[in-house]
Amino acid sequence: MDTIAHFLVECPAKWPVWCALYANFFSSCLPKQSDILSHIFSLKLPSDPLDLRSSQIIGIVVGELWHAHWQLIFDDIPFSPSTIISS
């Protein structure tokens, strides 16, 4: 059984999504999985980028990960990090 941490961040298929998100919006340095989990669960968020709030960006990614997961389960659409990153 997957944990929520695995579902959101630790899964090898989902990790590239978070790396791309942090590179695009927060900094060029690679985040640690524990930092991202802290940002999600404790709302200890990185500084807001120019046009969006950090909470909005992280919330959108969590929603997209959830959507892609259930597309795999119910519609047999393969999980694609690049699709999430481009959306």
C-alpha positions as CSV (number, residue, x, y, z in Angstrom):
1,M,0.0,0.0,0.0
2,D,1.3,3.4,-0.9
3,T,1.7,6.2,1.7
4,I,0.5,9.7,1.0
5,A,4.2,10.8,0.9
6,H,4.9,8.2,-1.8
7,F,1.7,9.1,-3.7
8,L,2.6,12.8,-3.8
9,V,6.4,13.0,-3.8
10,E,8.5,9.9,-3.3
11,C,7.2,7.9,-6.3
12,P,9.9,7.9,-8.9
13,A,7.4,8.8,-11.6
14,K,6.3,11.9,-9.7
15,W,9.6,13.2,-8.5
16,P,10.5,14.8,-11.9
17,V,7.3,16.8,-11.7
18,W,8.4,18.4,-8.5
19,C,12.0,19.0,-9.7
20,A,10.7,20.8,-12.8
21,L,8.3,22.8,-10.7
22,Y,10.9,24.0,-8.3
23,A,13.4,24.7,-11.1
24,N,10.7,26.8,-12.9
25,F,9.2,28.7,-10.0
26,F,11.3,28.7,-6.9
27,S,15.0,28.1,-7.6
28,S,17.4,26.2,-9.7
29,C,18.6,24.0,-6.9
30,L,17.1,20.5,-6.5
31,P,14.7,20.4,-3.6
32,K,14.8,17.6,-1.0
33,Q,11.7,15.3,-0.8
34,S,11.4,16.1,2.9
35,D,11.2,19.9,2.1
36,I,8.4,19.4,-0.4
37,L,6.5,17.2,2.0
38,S,7.0,20.0,4.6
39,H,5.7,22.5,2.2
40,I,2.6,20.4,1.5
41,F,1.7,19.2,5.0
42,S,3.0,22.0,7.2
43,L,2.4,24.9,4.8
44,K,6.0,26.0,5.3
45,L,6.2,27.3,1.8
46,P,9.0,28.7,-0.2
47,S,9.0,32.4,-1.1
48,D,6.3,33.4,-3.6
49,P,7.5,33.7,-7.2
50,L,6.6,36.8,-9.2
51,D,3.0,36.2,-10.3
52,L,1.6,33.3,-8.3
53,R,1.4,32.4,-4.6
54,S,3.5,29.4,-3.6
55,S,0.4,27.7,-2.2
56,Q,-1.4,28.1,-5.6
57,I,1.5,26.5,-7.5
58,I,1.9,23.6,-5.1
59,G,-1.9,23.1,-5.0
60,I,-2.1,23.0,-8.8
61,V,0.6,20.3,-8.9
62,V,-1.0,18.2,-6.2
63,G,-4.3,18.4,-8.2
64,E,-2.6,17.5,-11.4
65,L,-0.9,14.5,-9.8
66,W,-4.2,13.3,-8.4
67,H,-5.9,13.7,-11.8
68,A,-3.2,11.8,-13.6
69,H,-3.2,9.1,-11.1
70,W,-6.9,8.5,-11.4
71,Q,-6.7,8.7,-15.2
72,L,-4.3,5.7,-15.0
73,I,-6.7,3.8,-12.7
74,F,-10.0,4.4,-14.4
75,D,-9.1,5.3,-18.0
76,D,-5.9,3.3,-18.5
77,I,-4.1,6.5,-19.6
78,P,-0.4,6.1,-18.7
79,F,1.1,8.5,-16.1
80,S,3.3,11.0,-17.9
81,P,5.4,13.5,-15.9
82,S,6.0,15.5,-19.1
83,T,2.3,16.0,-19.6
84,I,1.9,17.3,-16.1
85,I,4.9,19.5,-16.4
86,S,3.7,21.0,-19.6
87,S,0.2,21.7,-18.2
